[in-house]
XYZ file of C-alpha atoms in Angstrom:
188
model
C 5.708 -28.125 15.397
C 5.696 -24.136 15.698
C 2.633 -24.061 13.670
C 0.763 -26.937 14.931
C 1.587 -25.473 18.602
C 0.325 -22.234 17.439
C -2.907 -23.921 16.107
C -3.749 -25.443 19.192
C -3.123 -22.866 21.241
C -5.319 -20.481 19.351
C -7.835 -23.335 18.302
C -7.617 -21.845 14.808
C -7.431 -24.074 12.037
C -5.389 -22.347 8.874
C -1.679 -20.728 8.708
C -0.961 -17.583 7.032
C 2.573 -17.473 6.109
C 3.753 -14.248 4.881
C 7.255 -13.004 3.577
C 8.457 -10.276 5.724
C 9.554 -8.402 2.596
C 6.022 -8.761 0.920
C 3.987 -5.878 -0.579
C 0.556 -6.099 0.622
C -0.444 -3.723 3.187
C -0.860 -4.883 6.731
C -4.320 -4.454 6.772
C -4.892 -6.646 3.815
C -2.776 -9.556 5.840
C -5.121 -9.048 8.868
C -8.292 -9.266 6.588
C -6.580 -12.520 5.376
C -5.832 -13.784 8.840
C -9.346 -12.978 9.897
C -11.127 -14.831 6.990
C -9.155 -17.554 6.947
C -9.208 -17.692 10.744
C -5.819 -18.273 10.761
C -2.447 -17.876 12.650
C 0.457 -15.716 11.071
C 4.106 -16.897 10.427
C 6.024 -14.489 8.981
C 9.396 -15.563 7.114
C 12.527 -13.949 5.897
C 11.765 -15.505 2.473
C 8.975 -17.866 1.690
C 11.164 -19.513 -1.520
C 13.187 -20.907 1.162
C 10.320 -22.846 2.848
C 10.823 -26.565 1.878
C 8.307 -29.036 0.493
C 8.183 -30.974 3.604
C 7.308 -27.825 5.638
C 4.221 -27.413 3.269
C 3.585 -30.915 3.770
C 3.938 -30.680 7.452
C 1.686 -27.730 8.105
C -1.026 -29.552 6.570
C -0.365 -33.240 7.780
C 0.173 -31.759 11.325
C -3.314 -29.974 11.803
C -3.828 -26.710 9.497
C -6.703 -27.398 7.476
C -5.301 -24.766 4.932
C -2.122 -22.754 4.232
C -2.280 -19.007 2.875
C 0.862 -18.048 1.358
C 1.962 -14.546 0.803
C 5.376 -13.692 -1.038
C 6.644 -10.441 -1.880
C 6.505 -9.197 -5.328
C 8.522 -11.665 -7.657
C 10.929 -8.606 -9.101
C 11.224 -7.528 -5.392
C 12.467 -10.292 -4.227
C 15.626 -10.102 -1.917
C 16.846 -13.530 -2.661
C 16.376 -12.970 -6.146
C 13.910 -16.115 -6.615
C 12.463 -16.715 -3.708
C 8.769 -16.407 -5.092
C 9.178 -18.330 -8.397
C 11.011 -20.973 -6.343
C 7.476 -21.211 -3.841
C 5.055 -21.309 -6.880
C 6.813 -24.657 -8.060
C 6.933 -25.930 -4.584
C 3.365 -25.493 -3.860
C 2.376 -26.796 -7.178
C 4.167 -29.967 -6.170
C 3.087 -29.877 -2.522
C -0.379 -29.669 -3.594
C -0.136 -32.770 -6.067
C 1.293 -35.114 -3.207
C -1.352 -33.934 -0.566
C -3.915 -34.940 -3.075
C -1.929 -38.454 -3.801
C -2.220 -38.789 -0.458
C -5.872 -38.499 0.115
C -5.897 -34.684 1.615
C -7.793 -31.905 0.092
C -6.460 -30.657 -2.884
C -5.644 -26.970 -2.952
C -4.578 -27.134 0.846
C -2.089 -24.832 0.076
C -2.520 -21.384 -2.064
C -0.676 -18.308 -2.928
C -1.884 -14.801 -2.357
C -0.561 -12.140 -4.633
C -2.077 -8.933 -5.203
C -0.653 -5.346 -3.863
C -1.094 -2.625 -6.151
C 1.212 0.293 -7.255
C 0.294 3.915 -6.152
C -2.656 5.692 -8.062
C -2.170 9.348 -9.514
C -4.826 11.559 -9.145
C -4.113 13.731 -11.943
C -6.581 16.373 -10.753
C -4.431 16.958 -7.949
C -1.156 16.518 -9.305
C 1.100 19.738 -9.748
C 3.877 18.099 -11.531
C 6.313 19.401 -8.757
C 8.610 16.191 -9.436
C 9.012 15.616 -5.776
C 7.759 12.008 -5.995
C 10.365 11.540 -8.951
C 13.205 12.491 -6.867
C 12.161 10.668 -3.673
C 11.628 7.283 -5.751
C 14.581 4.835 -4.816
C 13.764 2.830 -7.870
C 13.174 5.117 -10.345
C 9.443 4.145 -10.682
C 8.093 7.679 -11.224
C 8.566 10.109 -14.239
C 6.580 13.197 -15.029
C 5.002 12.969 -18.421
C 2.106 15.086 -20.445
C -1.526 13.245 -20.303
C -3.486 13.224 -23.518
C -4.695 17.047 -22.744
C -1.026 17.966 -22.717
C -1.016 18.547 -18.692
C 2.228 17.346 -16.875
C 1.326 14.660 -14.339
C 3.473 12.079 -12.738
C 3.315 8.392 -14.037
C 3.923 5.379 -12.250
C 6.253 2.838 -13.990
C 4.524 -0.343 -12.488
C 7.409 -2.766 -13.434
C 9.769 -0.581 -11.370
C 7.787 0.351 -8.309
C 8.520 -1.849 -5.134
C 5.461 -0.357 -3.612
C 7.199 1.193 -0.561
C 4.902 4.079 -0.803
C 7.284 6.986 0.005
C 6.003 8.883 -2.920
C 2.912 8.706 -1.283
C 3.778 9.987 1.822
C 6.135 12.921 0.154
C 3.707 14.279 -2.048
C 2.461 17.629 -0.749
C -0.833 17.490 -3.038
C -2.044 14.017 -1.950
C -2.319 13.096 -5.446
C -0.828 9.749 -4.647
C -2.600 7.256 -3.040
C -2.302 3.311 -2.030
C -5.244 1.206 -3.511
C -8.094 0.734 -0.853
C -6.866 -2.616 1.303
C -9.454 -4.951 0.784
C -9.722 -8.919 0.419
C -11.354 -8.593 -3.260
C -8.205 -6.656 -4.405
C -6.309 -9.580 -3.538
C -5.572 -12.224 -6.650
C -5.838 -15.621 -4.962
C -3.623 -18.212 -6.925
C -4.969 -21.566 -6.490
C -2.400 -24.195 -7.475
C -3.554 -27.584 -7.864
C -1.524 -29.322 -10.599
C -0.763 -29.232 -14.259
């Protein structure tokens, strides 16, 4: 009801549903909303969105639903992003069986960890000390120069290292739509 009411009120055709713990930059979410001509719904966990809610969004007025979950390894509810993926697959199959557009629901992923400018890094170790996830270390590069290194599996994309680097050697990747990985789940 909320989604169909928001679509009618705004005249938009699509809905973007984002996890509050998602890891995409705000500018990427705004770009997705603008590109998709969509209303935004922010929820605590997309894994808790039932298949019925996914189907209802499409049946009650949304031409397309774009879902932006959190990073799988950072899900506060453990498997929310994985659960969402299987529900979307099933919902798209059901929508296709009902004669609605296949692939009406898509999942967008793609936030990237910080990049290290090795020319600016002075290996002070401040980023290593402030990272609450232990994702940064000081290593030697091919030339033997000490520099920060980001472990992408441990990184939660919080940006704390970027904010504290005195040399501005750490940066978050450009926030552009082209930097997103769009996963269309239409069936097996």
